[in-house]
Amino acid sequence: MSALDLARWQFGITTVYHFIFVPITIGSGFLVAGLQTAWYRTNKDKYLRATKFFGKLFLINFAIGVVTGIVQEFQFGMNWSSYSRFVGDIFGAPLAIEGLLAFFLESTFLGMWIFGWDRLSKKLHLAAIWLAAIGTLLSAYFILAANAFMQHPVGYVLNGTRGRAELTSIFKVLTNSTALAAFFHTIPSAFLTAGALFAGVGAWMIFHKKDAEVAKPALKIGLITVLISFVIVGVSGDTTARLMTTQQPMKMAAAEAVYNTKTNVPFSLLTIGTLNGSKSVFQIGLPSVLSFMATGNVNGTVEGVNTLEKSYEQKYGPGNYTPNIPFAYWSFRLMIGFGALAALISLLALWFIRQGRFPRKRWFVRSMVVLPFLPILANSFGWIFTESARQPWVVFGLFKTSAGVSPGVSAASVLFTMVVFTLLYGVLAVIEFGLIYRTIKVGPEKTIERDENSKTLTMAY
Amino acid sequence: MGILLPVVAKNQAERRAVLTTLGPLWDGNEVWLLVAGGATFAAFPEWYATLFSGFYLPLFLILISLIVRGVSFEYRSKYGSEKWRSRWDLAITISSFLPALLWGVAFANIVRGVPLVKTSAGYIQYSGGFWNLLNPYALLGGLTTLSLFVSHGAFFLALKTDGEIRVRANKLGQQVGLVTALLAVLFLGWTMLGLTSKGGVIAGSTVVVVAWLSALAANMKGREGYAFLFSAIATAAVVITLFTGLYPNVMPNRTAGGPGLNIFNASSTHYTLGVMTWVALIMTPIVLLYQGWSYWIFRKRINPNQISTPEAGVLDTVH
């Protein structure tokens, strides 16, 4: 494998891994803040115990999310130095602003929250978790704005002499339609992920007869969060699909394996292509649905891969402008499929637990334990789809991925770092999973002593 | 403090006291590093690209260390098991040691100048490989930052703890601080030899030396707050001195006359720099304010005997 392929694999592995923890952290940060607000308002002990219990799960995830995020920021320079030179004038700004506006807020106030139980007033302590949660939201916005520039570059001019894109409007970069759509797609997905985790943990606890006072609200809040989020994810997904059709028509065509331009296009449920992937042999689908998804009109025209390939060759010169179609097609379907399955399970579960019931059946608790993994898979496939179906571009229409890799870094170096990162991430995954499982098994503290005059520390590392 | 952990803390309570002084603050501190990376990317993309792809393996080791360090703090006290904790302690020490050494190695190489070539695409690229970075001057730089950071950590620990551990930290700060003084004089002296215009560096080095000696004097008198303040000034002065010496270069070529990076050919456009300046001017004071506030909230010294059951892990017993 070339340094390019290895660098792409390394980016894929480290990013997908990082993004397992990001949505859990964003979503559960807000849910924990909500629980603590409930405690603040009602003074009921169960909400305090729930806050502390889910706070522990939140922090175990947060730690891994933070440390794997550092790799993301430095990786651009290490493996993608030519890309960094090309976009640095534009891409660096949201990254630096993300640090100044979001990372400081998250880290400082989270530190205050973890260690401040006996140092801050109840009100300030509550404010700390909300500020940390808002920090995660801001962070998501700026990094999505940076990514949106790669999907749909705006607010720039090309400087031929310096061989780079230069920023002309930070406002345009930060209000990129693609960034806004992605934000309203990614954030509810994060809530969906955290909701599924809360529901899964709650159901497991009830089944194993642990602290029902904490588990019952967790299960219910979790399921409702999943369902509300799913609706928003769907609506913003629809907006995203339409933007994608105008901004990156090839990505939409690849997602649907539409080879030839046509109208009244069905949404494909199953397509089998010939081996070279250039023509579909067999297709079943929902009539006209894709036309509607892509254009808002059942009679809308969806441009096909072959047509687009020809027009791109004319526009950008000879080359291959078609992404890996089966890969795009399946990752798109797995994203929607896993997300929808999570929503379906949650809807049914909400019915099963109506009026305080709880089916003490293995199949029920098993599906509830599977539930948190579904949105994680959906999130991963979503990013895999949106990044891989943009290929061969790293910045759509401006800069190819193959031109972005560091010319001075050998394939052996990239391979070495990739292997070490992967091994380390694997070990951390095992430790993290063990800690999460153990934390759930240990369960919430039964009584929480609060002695204002105590000399001992409530929280110590 | 991570490096000092096995030396300065003799039992579980003391080790946990050390980590608890860092607990609420370390992540916020580390964000400065991330923002420095992001700001370099935004303001000097050419430098960011050349530096990060050029110093590939040292940066990789720093990244691995930062990953391990961060999770170690969070996970170490989850279980009481001696095996579990001693492994994380070792991880903390090694992952603190590597960055402290490697930052100095990296900075010293930048000051010394590195082999750079101009590629066919017109980019300036590092061409020296890994072993070239481990030259005597850079290693001296690495030892200087290592020793500087260890003493700075000891001053902080002496400021933030109470009891025997405070005495030990104070003593270690003094001993390592003297070594730092020696290393810093050698390193700054060697730096001056390589420079044509020495004015700025002489002035900067004077500040470093005066601040450092003040830190040692304050530490000897048990005035740990001043010791920490002065060692912070000295550390900042080292960075300012090195960049003053480099100015207007940011990454010069080892061979005189060869292609190199300076603030003009490595920077972003005027517009981007303007945007970043405004953001920094508005946000930095706000960040300093609330970060300062968090230091104020956690200003109390921690005595190991405040940790009620030091051997117990959070996840040891099922409720």
CSV table of N, CA and C in Angstrom, one decimal, chain B residues 229-314:
chain,number,residue,atom,x,y,z
B,229,LEU,N,5.2,31.5,40.5
B,229,LEU,CA,5.0,32.6,39.7
B,229,LEU,C,6.3,32.9,38.9
B,230,PHE,N,7.5,32.9,39.6
B,230,PHE,CA,8.7,33.2,38.9
B,230,PHE,C,9.1,32.1,37.9
B,231,SER,N,8.9,30.9,38.3
B,231,SER,CA,9.2,29.8,37.4
B,231,SER,C,8.3,29.9,36.1
B,232,ALA,N,7.1,30.3,36.3
B,232,ALA,CA,6.2,30.5,35.2
B,232,ALA,C,6.8,31.6,34.3
B,233,ILE,N,7.2,32.7,34.9
B,233,ILE,CA,7.8,33.8,34.1
B,233,ILE,C,9.0,33.3,33.3
B,234,ALA,N,9.9,32.6,34.0
B,234,ALA,CA,11.1,32.1,33.4
B,234,ALA,C,10.7,31.2,32.2
B,235,THR,N,9.7,30.3,32.4
B,235,THR,CA,9.4,29.4,31.3
B,235,THR,C,8.9,30.2,30.1
B,236,ALA,N,8.0,31.2,30.4
B,236,ALA,CA,7.5,32.0,29.3
B,236,ALA,C,8.6,32.8,28.6
B,237,ALA,N,9.6,33.2,29.4
B,237,ALA,CA,10.7,34.0,28.9
B,237,ALA,C,11.6,33.1,28.0
B,238,VAL,N,11.7,31.8,28.3
B,238,VAL,CA,12.5,30.9,27.5
B,238,VAL,C,11.9,30.9,26.1
B,239,VAL,N,10.6,30.7,26.0
B,239,VAL,CA,9.9,30.6,24.7
B,239,VAL,C,10.1,32.0,24.0
B,240,ILE,N,9.8,33.1,24.7
B,240,ILE,CA,9.9,34.4,24.0
B,240,ILE,C,11.4,34.6,23.5
B,241,THR,N,12.3,34.2,24.3
B,241,THR,CA,13.7,34.4,24.0
B,241,THR,C,14.1,33.6,22.7
B,242,LEU,N,13.6,32.4,22.6
B,242,LEU,CA,14.0,31.6,21.5
B,242,LEU,C,13.3,32.2,20.2
B,243,PHE,N,12.1,32.6,20.3
B,243,PHE,CA,11.4,33.2,19.1
B,243,PHE,C,12.0,34.5,18.8
B,244,THR,N,12.4,35.3,19.8
B,244,THR,CA,13.1,36.5,19.4
B,244,THR,C,14.4,36.3,18.7
B,245,GLY,N,15.1,35.2,19.1
B,245,GLY,CA,16.3,34.9,18.4
B,245,GLY,C,16.1,34.4,17.0
B,246,LEU,N,15.0,33.8,16.8
B,246,LEU,CA,14.6,33.3,15.4
B,246,LEU,C,14.1,34.4,14.5
B,247,TYR,N,13.4,35.4,15.1
B,247,TYR,CA,12.7,36.4,14.3
B,247,TYR,C,13.6,36.9,13.1
B,248,PRO,N,13.1,37.1,11.9
B,248,PRO,CA,11.7,36.8,11.5
B,248,PRO,C,11.5,35.4,11.0
B,249,ASN,N,12.4,34.5,11.3
B,249,ASN,CA,12.3,33.1,10.8
B,249,ASN,C,11.4,32.4,11.8
B,250,VAL,N,10.7,31.3,11.3
B,250,VAL,CA,10.0,30.4,12.2
B,250,VAL,C,10.6,29.0,12.1
B,251,MET,N,11.2,28.8,11.0
B,251,MET,CA,11.9,27.5,10.8
B,251,MET,C,13.0,27.6,9.8
B,252,PRO,N,14.2,28.1,10.2
B,252,PRO,CA,15.2,28.3,9.3
B,252,PRO,C,15.9,27.1,8.8
B,253,ASN,N,16.6,27.2,7.6
B,253,ASN,CA,17.4,26.1,7.1
B,253,ASN,C,18.7,26.0,7.8
B,254,ARG,N,19.2,24.8,8.0
B,254,ARG,CA,20.4,24.5,8.7
B,254,ARG,C,21.6,25.1,7.9
B,255,THR,N,21.4,24.9,6.5
B,255,THR,CA,22.4,25.4,5.6
B,255,THR,C,22.1,26.9,5.3
B,256,ALA,N,23.1,27.8,5.6
B,256,ALA,CA,22.8,29.2,5.3
B,256,ALA,C,22.5,29.4,3.9
B,257,GLY,N,21.5,30.3,3.6
B,257,GLY,CA,21.1,30.6,2.2
B,257,GLY,C,20.2,29.6,1.6
B,258,GLY,N,19.9,28.5,2.3
B,258,GLY,CA,19.0,27.5,1.8
B,258,GLY,C,17.5,28.0,2.0
B,259,PRO,N,16.5,27.3,1.4
B,259,PRO,CA,15.2,27.8,1.6
B,259,PRO,C,14.7,27.5,3.0
B,260,GLY,N,14.0,28.5,3.6
B,260,GLY,CA,13.6,28.4,5.0
B,260,GLY,C,12.2,29.1,5.1
B,261,LEU,N,11.6,28.9,6.3
B,261,LEU,CA,10.3,29.5,6.5
B,261,LEU,C,10.4,30.6,7.5
B,262,ASN,N,9.8,31.7,7.1
B,262,ASN,CA,9.8,32.9,8.0
B,262,ASN,C,8.3,33.4,8.1
B,263,ILE,N,8.1,34.4,8.9
B,263,ILE,CA,6.8,34.9,9.1
B,263,ILE,C,6.1,35.4,7.8
B,264,PHE,N,6.9,35.7,6.8
B,264,PHE,CA,6.2,36.2,5.5
B,264,PHE,C,5.8,35.0,4.6
B,265,ASN,N,6.7,34.1,4.4
B,265,ASN,CA,6.3,33.0,3.4
B,265,ASN,C,5.6,31.9,4.1
B,266,ALA,N,5.4,31.9,5.4
B,266,ALA,CA,4.7,30.8,6.1
B,266,ALA,C,3.3,31.2,6.5
B,267,SER,N,3.0,32.5,6.4
B,267,SER,CA,1.8,33.0,7.0
B,267,SER,C,0.5,32.9,6.2
B,268,SER,N,-0.6,33.1,6.8
B,268,SER,CA,-1.9,33.1,6.1
B,268,SER,C,-2.0,34.5,5.5
B,269,THR,N,-3.2,34.7,4.9
B,269,THR,CA,-3.4,36.1,4.3
B,269,THR,C,-3.7,37.1,5.4
B,270,HIS,N,-3.6,38.4,5.0
B,270,HIS,CA,-3.8,39.4,5.9
B,270,HIS,C,-5.2,39.3,6.5
B,271,TYR,N,-6.2,38.9,5.7
B,271,TYR,CA,-7.6,38.8,6.1
B,271,TYR,C,-7.7,37.8,7.2
B,272,THR,N,-7.2,36.6,7.0
B,272,THR,CA,-7.3,35.5,8.0
B,272,THR,C,-6.6,35.9,9.3
B,273,LEU,N,-5.4,36.5,9.1
B,273,LEU,CA,-4.7,37.0,10.4
B,273,LEU,C,-5.5,38.0,11.1
B,274,GLY,N,-6.2,38.9,10.4
B,274,GLY,CA,-7.0,39.9,11.0
B,274,GLY,C,-8.1,39.2,11.8
B,275,VAL,N,-8.8,38.3,11.1
B,275,VAL,CA,-9.9,37.6,11.8
B,275,VAL,C,-9.4,36.9,13.1
B,276,MET,N,-8.3,36.2,13.0
B,276,MET,CA,-7.8,35.5,14.1
B,276,MET,C,-7.4,36.4,15.2
B,277,THR,N,-6.8,37.6,14.8
B,277,THR,CA,-6.4,38.5,15.9
B,277,THR,C,-7.6,39.0,16.7
B,278,TRP,N,-8.7,39.3,15.9
B,278,TRP,CA,-9.9,39.8,16.6
B,278,TRP,C,-10.4,38.7,17.6
B,279,VAL,N,-10.5,37.5,17.0
B,279,VAL,CA,-11.0,36.4,17.9
B,279,VAL,C,-10.2,36.3,19.1
B,280,ALA,N,-8.8,36.3,18.9
B,280,ALA,CA,-7.9,36.1,20.1
B,280,ALA,C,-8.0,37.3,21.1
B,281,LEU,N,-8.1,38.5,20.5
B,281,LEU,CA,-8.2,39.7,21.4
B,281,LEU,C,-9.5,39.6,22.3
B,282,ILE,N,-10.6,39.2,21.7
B,282,ILE,CA,-11.8,39.1,22.5
B,282,ILE,C,-11.8,37.9,23.4
B,283,MET,N,-11.4,36.7,22.9
B,283,MET,CA,-11.6,35.5,23.6
B,283,MET,C,-10.5,35.2,24.7
B,284,THR,N,-9.3,35.6,24.4
B,284,THR,CA,-8.2,35.3,25.4
B,284,THR,C,-8.5,35.9,26.8
B,285,PRO,N,-8.8,37.1,26.9
B,285,PRO,CA,-9.1,37.7,28.2
B,285,PRO,C,-10.2,37.0,28.9
B,286,ILE,N,-11.3,36.6,28.2
B,286,ILE,CA,-12.4,35.9,28.8
B,286,ILE,C,-12.0,34.5,29.3
B,287,VAL,N,-11.2,33.8,28.5
B,287,VAL,CA,-10.7,32.5,28.9
B,287,VAL,C,-9.8,32.6,30.1
B,288,LEU,N,-8.9,33.6,30.1
B,288,LEU,CA,-8.0,33.8,31.2
B,288,LEU,C,-8.8,34.1,32.5
B,289,LEU,N,-9.9,34.9,32.3
B,289,LEU,CA,-10.7,35.2,33.5
B,289,LEU,C,-11.3,34.0,34.1
B,290,TYR,N,-12.0,33.2,33.3
B,290,TYR,CA,-12.7,32.0,33.9
B,290,TYR,C,-11.7,30.9,34.3
B,291,GLN,N,-10.6,30.8,33.5
B,291,GLN,CA,-9.6,29.8,34.0
B,291,GLN,C,-8.9,30.3,35.3
B,292,GLY,N,-8.7,31.5,35.4
B,292,GLY,CA,-8.1,32.1,36.6
B,292,GLY,C,-9.1,31.8,37.8
B,293,TRP,N,-10.4,32.0,37.5
B,293,TRP,CA,-11.4,31.8,38.5
B,293,TRP,C,-11.4,30.3,39.0
B,294,SER,N,-11.2,29.4,38.0
B,294,SER,CA,-11.1,28.0,38.4
B,294,SER,C,-9.9,27.7,39.3
B,295,TYR,N,-8.8,28.4,39.0
B,295,TYR,CA,-7.6,28.2,39.9
B,295,TYR,C,-7.9,28.8,41.2
B,296,TRP,N,-8.7,29.8,41.3
B,296,TRP,CA,-9.0,30.4,42.6
B,296,TRP,C,-9.9,29.5,43.4
B,297,ILE,N,-10.9,28.9,42.7
B,297,ILE,CA,-11.8,28.0,43.4
B,297,ILE,C,-11.1,26.8,44.1
B,298,PHE,N,-10.1,26.3,43.3
B,298,PHE,CA,-9.3,25.2,43.8
B,298,PHE,C,-8.0,25.6,44.4
B,299,ARG,N,-8.0,26.8,45.1
B,299,ARG,CA,-6.7,27.3,45.6
B,299,ARG,C,-6.3,26.6,46.9
B,300,LYS,N,-7.2,25.9,47.6
B,300,LYS,CA,-6.8,25.3,48.9
B,300,LYS,C,-5.8,24.2,48.7
B,301,ARG,N,-4.9,24.2,49.6
B,301,ARG,CA,-3.9,23.1,49.6
B,301,ARG,C,-4.6,21.8,49.9
B,302,ILE,N,-4.0,20.7,49.3
B,302,ILE,CA,-4.6,19.4,49.6
B,302,ILE,C,-3.7,18.6,50.5
B,303,ASN,N,-4.2,18.1,51.6
B,303,ASN,CA,-3.4,17.3,52.5
B,303,ASN,C,-3.8,15.8,52.2
B,304,PRO,N,-2.8,14.9,52.1
B,304,PRO,CA,-3.2,13.5,51.8
B,304,PRO,C,-4.2,13.0,52.8
B,305,ASN,N,-4.2,13.5,54.0
B,305,ASN,CA,-5.1,12.9,55.0
B,305,ASN,C,-6.6,13.3,54.8
B,306,GLN,N,-6.8,14.2,53.8
B,306,GLN,CA,-8.2,14.6,53.4
B,306,GLN,C,-8.8,13.5,52.6
B,307,ILE,N,-8.0,12.6,52.0
B,307,ILE,CA,-8.6,11.6,51.2
B,307,ILE,C,-8.9,10.4,52.1
B,308,SER,N,-10.2,10.2,52.3
B,308,SER,CA,-10.7,9.4,53.4
B,308,SER,C,-10.3,7.9,53.2
B,309,THR,N,-10.6,7.3,52.1
B,309,THR,CA,-10.2,5.9,51.9
B,309,THR,C,-9.3,5.8,50.7
B,310,PRO,N,-8.1,6.1,50.8
B,310,PRO,CA,-7.2,6.2,49.6
B,310,PRO,C,-7.1,4.9,48.9
B,311,GLU,N,-7.2,3.8,49.6
B,311,GLU,CA,-7.0,2.5,48.9
B,311,GLU,C,-8.2,2.0,48.1
B,312,ALA,N,-9.4,2.6,48.4
B,312,ALA,CA,-10.6,2.2,47.8
B,312,ALA,C,-10.8,2.7,46.4
B,313,GLY,N,-11.2,1.9,45.5
B,313,GLY,CA,-11.6,2.3,44.2
B,313,GLY,C,-13.0,2.6,44.1
B,314,VAL,N,-13.4,3.5,43.1
B,314,VAL,CA,-14.8,3.9,43.0
B,314,VAL,C,-15.7,2.7,42.6
